Each structure stands twice: as C-alpha cells, then as structure tokens.
Short mmCIF file of C-alpha atoms and ligand atoms in Angstrom, two decimals:
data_model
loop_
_atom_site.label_atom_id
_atom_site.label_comp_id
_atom_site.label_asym_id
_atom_site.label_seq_id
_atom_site.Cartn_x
_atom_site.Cartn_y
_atom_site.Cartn_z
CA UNK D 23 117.15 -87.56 -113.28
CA UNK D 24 116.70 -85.09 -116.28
CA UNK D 25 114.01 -82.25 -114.18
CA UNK D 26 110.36 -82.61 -116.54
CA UNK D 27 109.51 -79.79 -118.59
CA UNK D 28 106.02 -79.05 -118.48
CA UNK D 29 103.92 -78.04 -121.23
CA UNK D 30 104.07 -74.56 -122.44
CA UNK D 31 108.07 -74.91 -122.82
CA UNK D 32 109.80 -74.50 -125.97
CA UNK D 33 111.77 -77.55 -127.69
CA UNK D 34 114.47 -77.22 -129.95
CA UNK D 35 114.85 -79.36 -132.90
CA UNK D 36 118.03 -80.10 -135.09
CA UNK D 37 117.19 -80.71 -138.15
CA UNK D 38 113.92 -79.63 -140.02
CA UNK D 39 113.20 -82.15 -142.60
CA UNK D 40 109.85 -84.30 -142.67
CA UNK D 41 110.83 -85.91 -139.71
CA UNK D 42 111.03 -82.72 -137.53
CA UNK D 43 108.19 -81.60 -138.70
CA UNK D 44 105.99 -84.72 -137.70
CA UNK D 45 107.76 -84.15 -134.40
CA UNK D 46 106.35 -80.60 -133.95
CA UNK D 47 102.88 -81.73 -134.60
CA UNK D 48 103.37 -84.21 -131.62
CA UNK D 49 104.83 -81.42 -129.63
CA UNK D 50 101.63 -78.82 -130.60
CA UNK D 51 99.18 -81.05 -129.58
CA UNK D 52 100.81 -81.65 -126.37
CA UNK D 53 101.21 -78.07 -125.38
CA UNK D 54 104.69 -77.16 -126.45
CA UNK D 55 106.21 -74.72 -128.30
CA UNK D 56 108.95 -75.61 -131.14
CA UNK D 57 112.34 -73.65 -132.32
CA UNK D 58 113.91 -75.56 -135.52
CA UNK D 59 117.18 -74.84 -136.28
CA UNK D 60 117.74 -76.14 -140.34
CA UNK D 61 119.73 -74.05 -142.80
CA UNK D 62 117.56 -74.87 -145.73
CA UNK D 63 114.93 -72.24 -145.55
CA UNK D 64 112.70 -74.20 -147.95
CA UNK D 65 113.21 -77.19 -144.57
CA UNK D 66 109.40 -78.50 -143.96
CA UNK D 67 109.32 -77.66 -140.30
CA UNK D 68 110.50 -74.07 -141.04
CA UNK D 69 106.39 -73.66 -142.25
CA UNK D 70 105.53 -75.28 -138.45
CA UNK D 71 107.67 -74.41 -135.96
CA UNK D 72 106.89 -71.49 -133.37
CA UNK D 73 110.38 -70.48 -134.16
CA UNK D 74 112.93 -70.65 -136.89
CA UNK D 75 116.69 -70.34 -137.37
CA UNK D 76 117.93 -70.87 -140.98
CA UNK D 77 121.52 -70.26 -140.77
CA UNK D 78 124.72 -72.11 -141.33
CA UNK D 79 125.16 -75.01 -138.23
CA UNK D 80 128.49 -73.22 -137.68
CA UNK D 81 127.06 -69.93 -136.91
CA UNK D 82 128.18 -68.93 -133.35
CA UNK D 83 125.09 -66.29 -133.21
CA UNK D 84 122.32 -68.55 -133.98
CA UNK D 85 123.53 -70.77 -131.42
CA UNK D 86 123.36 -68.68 -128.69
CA UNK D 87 119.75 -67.30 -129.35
CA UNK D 88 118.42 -71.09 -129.83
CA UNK D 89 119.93 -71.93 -126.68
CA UNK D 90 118.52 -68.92 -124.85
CA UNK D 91 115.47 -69.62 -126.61
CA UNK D 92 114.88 -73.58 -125.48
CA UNK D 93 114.30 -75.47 -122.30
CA UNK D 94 115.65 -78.99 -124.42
CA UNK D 95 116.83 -80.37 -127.38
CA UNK D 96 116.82 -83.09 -129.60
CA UNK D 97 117.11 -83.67 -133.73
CA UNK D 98 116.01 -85.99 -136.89
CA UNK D 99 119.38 -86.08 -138.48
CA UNK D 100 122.31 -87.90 -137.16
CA UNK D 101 124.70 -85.46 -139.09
CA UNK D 102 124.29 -82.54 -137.05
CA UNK D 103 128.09 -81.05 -136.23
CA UNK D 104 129.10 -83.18 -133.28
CA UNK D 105 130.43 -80.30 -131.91
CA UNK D 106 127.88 -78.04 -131.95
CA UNK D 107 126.09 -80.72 -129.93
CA UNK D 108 128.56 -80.98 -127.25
CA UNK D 109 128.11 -77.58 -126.91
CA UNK D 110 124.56 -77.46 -126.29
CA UNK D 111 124.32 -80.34 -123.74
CA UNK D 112 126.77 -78.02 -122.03
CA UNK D 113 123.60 -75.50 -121.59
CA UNK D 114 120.78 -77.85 -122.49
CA UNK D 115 119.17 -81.38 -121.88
CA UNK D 116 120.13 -82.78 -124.90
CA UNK D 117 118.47 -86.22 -125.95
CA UNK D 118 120.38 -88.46 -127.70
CA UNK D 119 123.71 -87.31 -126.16
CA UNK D 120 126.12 -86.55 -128.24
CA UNK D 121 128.48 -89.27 -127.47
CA UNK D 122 126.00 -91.43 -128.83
CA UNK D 123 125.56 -89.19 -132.06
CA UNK D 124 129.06 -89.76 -132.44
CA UNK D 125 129.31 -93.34 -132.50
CA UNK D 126 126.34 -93.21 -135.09
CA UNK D 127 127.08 -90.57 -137.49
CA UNK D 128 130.07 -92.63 -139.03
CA UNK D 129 129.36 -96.14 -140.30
CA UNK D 130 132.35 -97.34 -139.28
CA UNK D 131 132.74 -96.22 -135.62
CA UNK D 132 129.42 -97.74 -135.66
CA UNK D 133 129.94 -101.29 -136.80
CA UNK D 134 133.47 -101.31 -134.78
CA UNK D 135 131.53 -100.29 -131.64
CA UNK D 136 128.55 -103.05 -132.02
CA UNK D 137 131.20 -105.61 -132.74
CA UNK D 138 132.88 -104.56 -129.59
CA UNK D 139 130.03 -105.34 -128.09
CA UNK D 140 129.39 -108.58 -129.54
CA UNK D 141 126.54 -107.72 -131.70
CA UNK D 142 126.51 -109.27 -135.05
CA UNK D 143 126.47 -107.20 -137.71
CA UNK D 144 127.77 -108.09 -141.77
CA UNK D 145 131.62 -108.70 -141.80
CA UNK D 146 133.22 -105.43 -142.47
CA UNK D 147 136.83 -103.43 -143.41
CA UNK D 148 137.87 -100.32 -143.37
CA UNK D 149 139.07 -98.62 -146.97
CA UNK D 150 140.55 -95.76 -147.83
CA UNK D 151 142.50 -96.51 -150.59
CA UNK D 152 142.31 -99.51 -153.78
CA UNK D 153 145.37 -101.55 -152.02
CA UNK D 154 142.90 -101.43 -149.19
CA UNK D 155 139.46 -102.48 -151.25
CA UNK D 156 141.60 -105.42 -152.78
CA UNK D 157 142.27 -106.88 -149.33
CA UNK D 158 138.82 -106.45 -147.73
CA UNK D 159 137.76 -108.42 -151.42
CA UNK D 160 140.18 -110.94 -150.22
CA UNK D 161 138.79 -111.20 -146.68
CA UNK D 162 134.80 -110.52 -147.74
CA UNK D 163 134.57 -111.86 -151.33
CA UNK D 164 132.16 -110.39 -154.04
CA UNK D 165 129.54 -108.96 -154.34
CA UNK D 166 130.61 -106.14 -152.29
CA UNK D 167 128.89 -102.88 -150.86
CA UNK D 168 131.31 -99.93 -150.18
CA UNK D 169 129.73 -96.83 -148.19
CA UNK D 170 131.06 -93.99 -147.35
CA UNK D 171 131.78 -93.71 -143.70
CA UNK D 172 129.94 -90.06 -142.79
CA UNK D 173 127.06 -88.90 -144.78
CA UNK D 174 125.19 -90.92 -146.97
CA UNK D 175 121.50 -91.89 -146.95
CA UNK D 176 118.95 -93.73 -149.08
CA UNK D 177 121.14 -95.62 -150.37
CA UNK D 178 123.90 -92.45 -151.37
CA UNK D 179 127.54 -92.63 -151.21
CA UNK D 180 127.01 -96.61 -151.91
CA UNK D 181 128.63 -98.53 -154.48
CA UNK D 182 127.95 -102.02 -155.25
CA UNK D 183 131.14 -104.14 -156.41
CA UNK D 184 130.03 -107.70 -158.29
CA UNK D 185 133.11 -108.65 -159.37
CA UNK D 186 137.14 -108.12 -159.76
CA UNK D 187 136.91 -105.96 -162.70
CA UNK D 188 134.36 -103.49 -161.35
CA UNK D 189 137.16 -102.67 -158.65
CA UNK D 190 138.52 -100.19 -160.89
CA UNK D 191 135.82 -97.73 -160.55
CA UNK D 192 136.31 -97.59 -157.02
CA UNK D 193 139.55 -95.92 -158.33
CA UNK D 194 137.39 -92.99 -160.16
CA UNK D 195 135.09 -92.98 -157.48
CA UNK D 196 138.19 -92.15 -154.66
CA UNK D 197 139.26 -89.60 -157.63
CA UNK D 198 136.45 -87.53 -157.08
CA UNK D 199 136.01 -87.76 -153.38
CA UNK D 200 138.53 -85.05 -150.56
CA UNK D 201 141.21 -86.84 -149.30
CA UNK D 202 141.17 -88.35 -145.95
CA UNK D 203 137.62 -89.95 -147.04
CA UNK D 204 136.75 -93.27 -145.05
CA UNK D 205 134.66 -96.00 -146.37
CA UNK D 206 133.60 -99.26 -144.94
CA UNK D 207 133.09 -101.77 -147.28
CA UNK D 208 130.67 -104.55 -146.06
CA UNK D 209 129.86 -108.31 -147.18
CA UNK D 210 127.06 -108.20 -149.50
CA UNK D 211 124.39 -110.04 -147.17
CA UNK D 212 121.81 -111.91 -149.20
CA UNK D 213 119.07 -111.22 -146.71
CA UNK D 214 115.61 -113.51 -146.93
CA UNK D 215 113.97 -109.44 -145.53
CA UNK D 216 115.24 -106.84 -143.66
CA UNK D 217 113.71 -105.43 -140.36
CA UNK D 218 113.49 -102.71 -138.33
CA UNK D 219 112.63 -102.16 -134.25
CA UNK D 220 111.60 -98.79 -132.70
CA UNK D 221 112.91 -98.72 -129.20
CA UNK D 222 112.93 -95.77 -127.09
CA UNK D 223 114.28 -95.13 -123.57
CA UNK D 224 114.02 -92.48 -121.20
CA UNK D 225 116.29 -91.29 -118.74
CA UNK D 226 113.54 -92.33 -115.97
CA UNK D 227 114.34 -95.20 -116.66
CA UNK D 228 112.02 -97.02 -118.97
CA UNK D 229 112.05 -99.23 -122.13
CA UNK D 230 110.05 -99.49 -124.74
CA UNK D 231 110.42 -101.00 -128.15
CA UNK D 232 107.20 -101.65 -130.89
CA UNK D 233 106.55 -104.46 -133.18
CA UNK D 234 108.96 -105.65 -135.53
CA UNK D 235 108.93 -103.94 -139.09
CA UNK D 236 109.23 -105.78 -142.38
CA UNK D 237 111.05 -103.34 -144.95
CA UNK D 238 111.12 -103.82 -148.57
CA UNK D 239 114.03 -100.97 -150.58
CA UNK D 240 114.38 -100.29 -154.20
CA UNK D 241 117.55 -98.56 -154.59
CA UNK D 242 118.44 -98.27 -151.46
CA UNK D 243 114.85 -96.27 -150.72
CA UNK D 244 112.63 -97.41 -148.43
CA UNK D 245 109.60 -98.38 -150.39
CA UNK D 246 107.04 -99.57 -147.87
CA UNK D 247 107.04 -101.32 -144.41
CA UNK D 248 104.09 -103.40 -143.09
CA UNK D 249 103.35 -104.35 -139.69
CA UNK D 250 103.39 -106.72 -138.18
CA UNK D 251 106.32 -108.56 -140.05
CA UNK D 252 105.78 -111.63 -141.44
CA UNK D 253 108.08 -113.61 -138.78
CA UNK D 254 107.52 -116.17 -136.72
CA UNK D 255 107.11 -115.22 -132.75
CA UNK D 256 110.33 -116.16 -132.01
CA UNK D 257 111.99 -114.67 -134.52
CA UNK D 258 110.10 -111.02 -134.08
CA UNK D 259 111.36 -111.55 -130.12
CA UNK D 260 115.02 -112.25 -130.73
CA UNK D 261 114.47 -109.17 -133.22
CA UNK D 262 113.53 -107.10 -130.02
CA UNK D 263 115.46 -108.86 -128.20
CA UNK D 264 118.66 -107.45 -130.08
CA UNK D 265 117.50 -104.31 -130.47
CA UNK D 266 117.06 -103.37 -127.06
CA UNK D 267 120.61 -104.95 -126.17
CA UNK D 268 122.16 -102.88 -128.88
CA UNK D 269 120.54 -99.76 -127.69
CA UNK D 270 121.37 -100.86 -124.25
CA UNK D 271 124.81 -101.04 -124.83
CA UNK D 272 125.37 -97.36 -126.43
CA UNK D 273 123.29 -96.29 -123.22
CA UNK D 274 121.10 -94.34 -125.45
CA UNK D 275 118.00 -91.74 -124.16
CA UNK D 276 115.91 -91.48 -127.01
CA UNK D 277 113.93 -92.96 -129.70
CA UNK D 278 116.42 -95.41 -131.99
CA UNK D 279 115.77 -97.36 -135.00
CA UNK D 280 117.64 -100.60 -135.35
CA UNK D 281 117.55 -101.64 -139.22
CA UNK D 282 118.31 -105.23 -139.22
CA UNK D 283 119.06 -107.98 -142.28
CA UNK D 284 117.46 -111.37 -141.51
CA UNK D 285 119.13 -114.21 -143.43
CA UNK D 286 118.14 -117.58 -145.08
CA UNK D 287 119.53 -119.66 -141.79
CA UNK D 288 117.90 -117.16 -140.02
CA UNK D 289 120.66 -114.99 -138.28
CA UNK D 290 119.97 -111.65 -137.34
CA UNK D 291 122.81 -108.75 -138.34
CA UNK D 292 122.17 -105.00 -137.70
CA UNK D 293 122.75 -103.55 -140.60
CA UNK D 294 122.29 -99.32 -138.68
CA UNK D 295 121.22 -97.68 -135.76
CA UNK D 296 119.43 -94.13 -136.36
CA UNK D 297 119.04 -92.27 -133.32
CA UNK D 298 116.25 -90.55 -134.22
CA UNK D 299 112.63 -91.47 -135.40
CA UNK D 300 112.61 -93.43 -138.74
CA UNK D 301 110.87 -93.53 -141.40
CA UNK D 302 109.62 -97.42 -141.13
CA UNK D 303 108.28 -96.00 -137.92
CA UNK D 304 106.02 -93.64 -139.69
CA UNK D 305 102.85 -95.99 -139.17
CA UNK D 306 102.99 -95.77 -135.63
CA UNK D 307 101.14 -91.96 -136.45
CA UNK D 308 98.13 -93.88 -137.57
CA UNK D 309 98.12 -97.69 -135.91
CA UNK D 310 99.78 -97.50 -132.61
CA UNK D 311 98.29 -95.79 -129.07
CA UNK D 312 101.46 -93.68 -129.19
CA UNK D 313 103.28 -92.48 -132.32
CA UNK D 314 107.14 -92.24 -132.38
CA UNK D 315 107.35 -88.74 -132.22
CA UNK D 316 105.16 -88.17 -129.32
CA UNK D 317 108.10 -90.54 -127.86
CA UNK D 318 110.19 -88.41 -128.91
CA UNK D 319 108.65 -85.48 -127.10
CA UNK D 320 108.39 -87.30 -124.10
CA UNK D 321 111.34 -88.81 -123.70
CA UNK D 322 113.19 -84.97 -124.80
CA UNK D 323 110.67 -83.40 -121.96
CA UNK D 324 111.41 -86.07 -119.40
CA UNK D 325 107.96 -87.12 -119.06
CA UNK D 326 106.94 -90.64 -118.68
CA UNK D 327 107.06 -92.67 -121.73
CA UNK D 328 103.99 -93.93 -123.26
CA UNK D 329 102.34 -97.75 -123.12
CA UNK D 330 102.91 -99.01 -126.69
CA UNK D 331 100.23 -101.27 -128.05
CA UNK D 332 99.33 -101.68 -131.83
CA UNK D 333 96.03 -100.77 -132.71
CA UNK D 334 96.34 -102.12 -136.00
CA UNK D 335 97.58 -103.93 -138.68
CA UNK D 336 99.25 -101.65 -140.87
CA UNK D 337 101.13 -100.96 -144.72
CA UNK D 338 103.07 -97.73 -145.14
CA UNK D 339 104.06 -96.96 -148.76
CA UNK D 340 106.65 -93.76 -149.40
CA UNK D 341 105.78 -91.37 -152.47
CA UNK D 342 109.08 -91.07 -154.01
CA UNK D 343 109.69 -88.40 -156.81
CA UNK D 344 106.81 -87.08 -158.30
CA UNK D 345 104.30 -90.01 -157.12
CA UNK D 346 103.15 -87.61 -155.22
CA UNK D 347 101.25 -85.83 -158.50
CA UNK D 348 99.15 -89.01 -158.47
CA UNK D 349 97.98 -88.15 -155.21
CA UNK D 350 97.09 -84.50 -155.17
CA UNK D 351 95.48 -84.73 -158.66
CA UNK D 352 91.86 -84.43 -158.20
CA UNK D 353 91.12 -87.77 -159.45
CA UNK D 354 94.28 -89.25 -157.06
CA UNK D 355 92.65 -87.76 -153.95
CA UNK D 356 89.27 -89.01 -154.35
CA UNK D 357 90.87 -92.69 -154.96
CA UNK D 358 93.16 -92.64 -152.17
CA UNK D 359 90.86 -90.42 -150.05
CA UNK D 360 88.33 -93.04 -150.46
CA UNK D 361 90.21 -95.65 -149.88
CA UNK D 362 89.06 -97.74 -146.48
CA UNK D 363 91.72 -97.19 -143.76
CA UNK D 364 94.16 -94.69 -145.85
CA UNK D 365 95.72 -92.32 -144.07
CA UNK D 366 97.92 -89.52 -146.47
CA UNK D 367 100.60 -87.53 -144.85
CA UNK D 368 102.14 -85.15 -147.42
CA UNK D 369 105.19 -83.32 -146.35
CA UNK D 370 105.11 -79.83 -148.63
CA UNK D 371 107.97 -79.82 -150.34
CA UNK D 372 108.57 -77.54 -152.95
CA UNK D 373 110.82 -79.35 -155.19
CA UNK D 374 110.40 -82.36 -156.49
CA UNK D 375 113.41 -84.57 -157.11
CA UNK D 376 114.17 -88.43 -158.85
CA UNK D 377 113.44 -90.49 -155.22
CA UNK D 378 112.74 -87.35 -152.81
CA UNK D 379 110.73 -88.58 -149.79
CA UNK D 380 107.55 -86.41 -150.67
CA UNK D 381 104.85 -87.79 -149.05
CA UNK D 382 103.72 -91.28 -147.57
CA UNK D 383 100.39 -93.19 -146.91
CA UNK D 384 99.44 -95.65 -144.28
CA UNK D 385 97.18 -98.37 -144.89
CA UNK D 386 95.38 -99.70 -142.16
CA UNK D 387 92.97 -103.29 -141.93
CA UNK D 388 91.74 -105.39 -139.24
CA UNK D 389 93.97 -108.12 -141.18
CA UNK D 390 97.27 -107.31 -142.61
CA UNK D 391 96.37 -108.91 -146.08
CA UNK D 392 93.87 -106.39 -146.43
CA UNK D 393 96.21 -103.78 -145.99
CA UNK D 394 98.80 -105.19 -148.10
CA UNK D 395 95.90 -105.79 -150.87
CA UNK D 396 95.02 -101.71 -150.71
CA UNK D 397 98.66 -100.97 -150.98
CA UNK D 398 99.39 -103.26 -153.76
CA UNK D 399 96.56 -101.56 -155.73
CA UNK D 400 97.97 -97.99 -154.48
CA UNK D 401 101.07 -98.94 -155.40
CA UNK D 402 99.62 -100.08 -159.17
CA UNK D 403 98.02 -96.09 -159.24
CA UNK D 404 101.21 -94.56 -158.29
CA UNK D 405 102.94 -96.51 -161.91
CA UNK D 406 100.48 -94.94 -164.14
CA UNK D 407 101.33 -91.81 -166.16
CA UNK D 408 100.59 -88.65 -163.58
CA UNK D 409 98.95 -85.09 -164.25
CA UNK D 410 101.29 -82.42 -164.98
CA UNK D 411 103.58 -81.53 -162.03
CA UNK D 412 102.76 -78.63 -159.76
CA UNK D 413 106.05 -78.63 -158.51
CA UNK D 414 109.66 -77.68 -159.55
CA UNK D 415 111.56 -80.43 -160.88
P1 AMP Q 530 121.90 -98.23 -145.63
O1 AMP Q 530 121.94 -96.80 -146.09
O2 AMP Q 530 123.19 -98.75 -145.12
O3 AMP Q 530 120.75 -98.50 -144.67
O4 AMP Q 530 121.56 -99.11 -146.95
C1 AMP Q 530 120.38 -98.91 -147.70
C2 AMP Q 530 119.90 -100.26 -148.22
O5 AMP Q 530 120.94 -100.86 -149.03
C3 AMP Q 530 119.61 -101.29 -147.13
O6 AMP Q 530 118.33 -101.12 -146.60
C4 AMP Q 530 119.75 -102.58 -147.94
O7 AMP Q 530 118.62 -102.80 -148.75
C5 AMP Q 530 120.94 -102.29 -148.82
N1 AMP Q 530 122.19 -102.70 -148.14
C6 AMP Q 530 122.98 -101.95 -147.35
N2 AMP Q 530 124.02 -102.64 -146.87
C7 AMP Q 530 123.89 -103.90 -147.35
C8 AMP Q 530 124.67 -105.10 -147.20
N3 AMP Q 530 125.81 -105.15 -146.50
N4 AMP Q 530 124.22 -106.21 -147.87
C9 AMP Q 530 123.09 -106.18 -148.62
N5 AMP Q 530 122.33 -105.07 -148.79
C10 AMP Q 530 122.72 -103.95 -148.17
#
C-alpha cells in the first residue's frame, strides 16, 4: 500500500487549468504544498500554486526539478504525454497510473477496452479514411458523430454527419488534419438525458461514488448539471452501479467521471471516462461533506478517503464566453451575490474566448426546484446585453 504523505508535503499537479487550481485550494487548506507543471504561463493555477513550472511537457530539465521537488503526483488533463507519465511513476506515486491514462486519452482505445469488458457503450468504428466512414454509415446509419480519437474536448474535433451527402466534408475535414489521424465515429444516440457519476478509489482500498448527475450541453459544452438527477431510484443505482464496474475494471486509483447517455427504453451507455475531477462534479465544492478535489488530494496522499453524503440539493450553471461580464459588473454581483444559496467561483482568466469555461455558480435549495427556479432566472441575466468587457477577447 501507497506509504501516506502527511501534511506539509508538496503535490505535483499536471495540468494547471481551472480544475488544478480548485485542486490546490483543497490541498492549502489541508496543509500541503502544490508544484503545477502547465506550459501556458497565463494557466490559472500558475497564480496558486507554491510552485510553478511553465515549460514545454517535453522538457527533460523541468522534469527532473518537479520530480525532485514532489512527494506525489496527479493531473486534470487526460492529455498529458503518456510518456512523461511513465516516467514519473518510475520516481513518484503517481495517481491515476498511467496505464490507465492511456486507455483514456484516445476515444477509441477507450470504447474498444469497455466493450471488452462488456460495458455498453454507443455502437462504434474506427475511421481513418472516407472508404472507411462509408462502411461504419453502413453498419451505424445516420445521423452520425465522428470524433477525433486523441484530443478533443467540449465538443472539439466533432463532426456531426445527418445524411449521405454531408459525407463529403468529412473528405475536407481529413484534408486538413496530419496523416495517420484516427477517428471513431459513433451512432448518434438520441438520449432522453445524459448523466454523470463521480467515483473515486483509493489504493487502501476504498470506494466511493456520489449521486448521480443530470447534464444538459449546448454545443457540446456543458451548460449546467443539477443534483440530484431527475431518475427514478433504480435507475440512479444501476447508474452507480455501472460506474463503479467500469472503473473497477480499468483498476483505476483516483477520482473518475463516468459521462453516461440514458435512452428512451432506458439503457444506460457510457458515453467517456475522465480520470480526473469533472466539471459536473463542480457542486460537490458547495453541497457535498467532501468536494471532489479534496478526493483528489486524498486519494494522491494516500490518506483515507472521505464519507460522501449530499448536503444539498444543488444547480451548477457554467459562464461560458463573456457571461462572465454579467457577473463581475457591479450590478451582476449584487444580483447574484444576493441571490439565496449562490455560490460564484470565478476562475481568472485573462482572455475571454466564444465558450471558454470562465467561471461557474452553484445554486443551492432545500428542494431542487428551488434551485432550478434561481438558475433559470440566472440563466435569463446571463442572455441580456453585458457591460463592456474587462477582458481580452
Ligand atoms: P464528448 O466530448 O464525447 O463528451 O461529447 C460532448 C457532447 O456531445 C456530449 O455530452 C453529448 O451531448 C454529445 N455527444 C457526444 N457523443 C454523442 C453520441 N454518440 N450521440 C449523441 N450525442 C453525443
């Protein structure tokens, strides 16, 4: 068993988006020290971390003076150079492993290795040329979703193909791309909602996994997640149920997000596994006895994993672009500030850009429907014409 690491120890982090930086304020209040490793200097966590590295991943310098200077490891982006992992966990506890990392980072690899497993998941070929998008049409029928294998997020790298004709751009698209690019193009599943589990698990060990998540995306963004779902019992347990078999099976240590499509007879497909905490999961800061990035830090530290209960019903809605204007106006803050149960967590970017994760706010009621109610209005604020931008565009 992985030896604990007490407080007063220095974490490294991977990554240094919002994610990692939500992570160090977990770790801070627990007693630890952080070292980020991002190569955007402008990264959030850069402006929180004890430490900072800001080079290239494939820098062989930086990663021998982040591994003298952490006791453990972990990240909040699946894309980190495999290798560069491997070579860490050499020196390093490193949580998720990166065997697992590698199964996740590509799509494919992914959905092959769940099917293996007999987990269901929407029906699925492999492309990498038009002969081979005009078979998997044959096989999967239209509409069709075509990712690219490594790399995309928020709905990037995805192309939606309705019917025969549109196949053609797929032609442009492969055009544009470096050979040797994989895709996976899926079945289109017309889901009734789409879910998402938290489960973590420690090396000691233990499982947990929180309430089921009920998702709603515009363009392939998150938009906001409210909890708990609006499932039956049943259906929320075989939605745990799954998740914690399909984290089981890649024998992951860590915190995991299983994103999963619920259909109109009521199947249950993953659609992804992050290894990492997620954004649906950002409520658990605000309504839950333990949020998912103290997980993380426990699980990273060894320590024992904490009891999860929700304290509350609770709406989480993203500020995309620059919807976050309408909150740091003057006017914006005293609305949302004074808003019963709203919780703002703004992430300090510099630029703004079209859908950029900015900011988010949690809503939380002693009923859901009143949290769904403040959101609604929220989200009614965040459509009206916003101050001048303070930020870059
Ligand atoms: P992803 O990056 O794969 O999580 O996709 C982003 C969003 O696109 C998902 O949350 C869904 O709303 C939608 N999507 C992705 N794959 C599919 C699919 N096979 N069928 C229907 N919608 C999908």
């Amino acid at each position: 068993m992985q030896p604990m690491l007490e407080p007063g120890s220095t974490i490294g982090i991977l990554g240094g988006g919002q994610l990692g930086a939500m992570f160090t304020g977990a770790a801070r209040r627990m007693g630890y020290r952080v070292a980020v490793w991002d190569p955007d200097p402008d990264a959030p966590t850069h402006r929180v971390a004890d430490q900072s590295f800001s080079t290239p991943f494939a820098n062989s310098d930086t990663r021998e003076r982040f591994v003298d200077v952490v006791q453990a490891i972990t990240l909040e982006w699946e894309n980190i150079p495999a290798e560069l992992c491997e070579w860490l966990e050499q020196r390093r506890p490193l949580r998720p492993a990166s065997a697992v990392l590698r199964i996740l980072q590509d799509r494919l690899t992914q959905k092959q290795f769940l099917s293996s497993c007999s987990l269901p998941v929407p029906d699925f070929a492999e492309v990498q040329s038009v002969d081979q998008l005009l078979q998997a049409t044959r096989r999967l029928g239209f509409p069709l979703i075509c990712k690219t294998a490594r790399s995309g997020y928020d709905g990037k790298g995805q192309w939606l193909f309705r019917q025969p004709s549109d196949i053609s751009q797929f032609e442009r698209i492969l055009n544009t791309q470096a050979s040797g690019v994989r895709w996976i193009a899926e079945q289109f599943v017309a889901f009734v909602r789409e879910l998402s589990v938290l489960v973590v698990r420690s090396g000691r060990g233990e499982t947990y996994v929180y309430p089921v998540v009920e998702n709603r995306h515009e363009q392939g963004i998150l938009r906001e997640s409210r909890v708990p779902a609006s499932v039956s019992p049943s259906d929320a347990e075989a939605a745990c149920e799954l998740s914690l078999r399909a984290v089981a099976a890649l024998h992951g240590i860590g915190i995991f997000c299983v994103e999963l499509f619920q259909t109109q007879d009521g199947r249950l497909l993953i659609n992804e596994i992050a290894p990492r905490p997620h954004n649906s999961g950002h409520y658990t800061l605000d309504a839950c006895t333990v949020s998912q990035f103290e997980q993380q830090v426990r699980v990273t530290c060894g320590l024992p994993l904490g009891e999860v209960r929700l304290l509350s019903p609770a709406v989480m809605v993203n500020l995309l672009g620059d919807e976050v204007t309408a909150v740091m106006s003057a006017d914006g803050c005293l609305e949302t500030f004074s808003t019963p149960g709203a919780s703002v967590h703004l992430y300090g970017k510099r630029v703004i850009r079209p859908g950029r994760k900015m900011g988010h706010v949690t809503f939380t009621a002693p009923e859901v429907e009143t949290a769904v109610v403040s959101a609604e209005q929220f989200m009614l604020r965040l459509q009206r014409p916003h101050s001048t931008s303070p930020f870059q565009q």
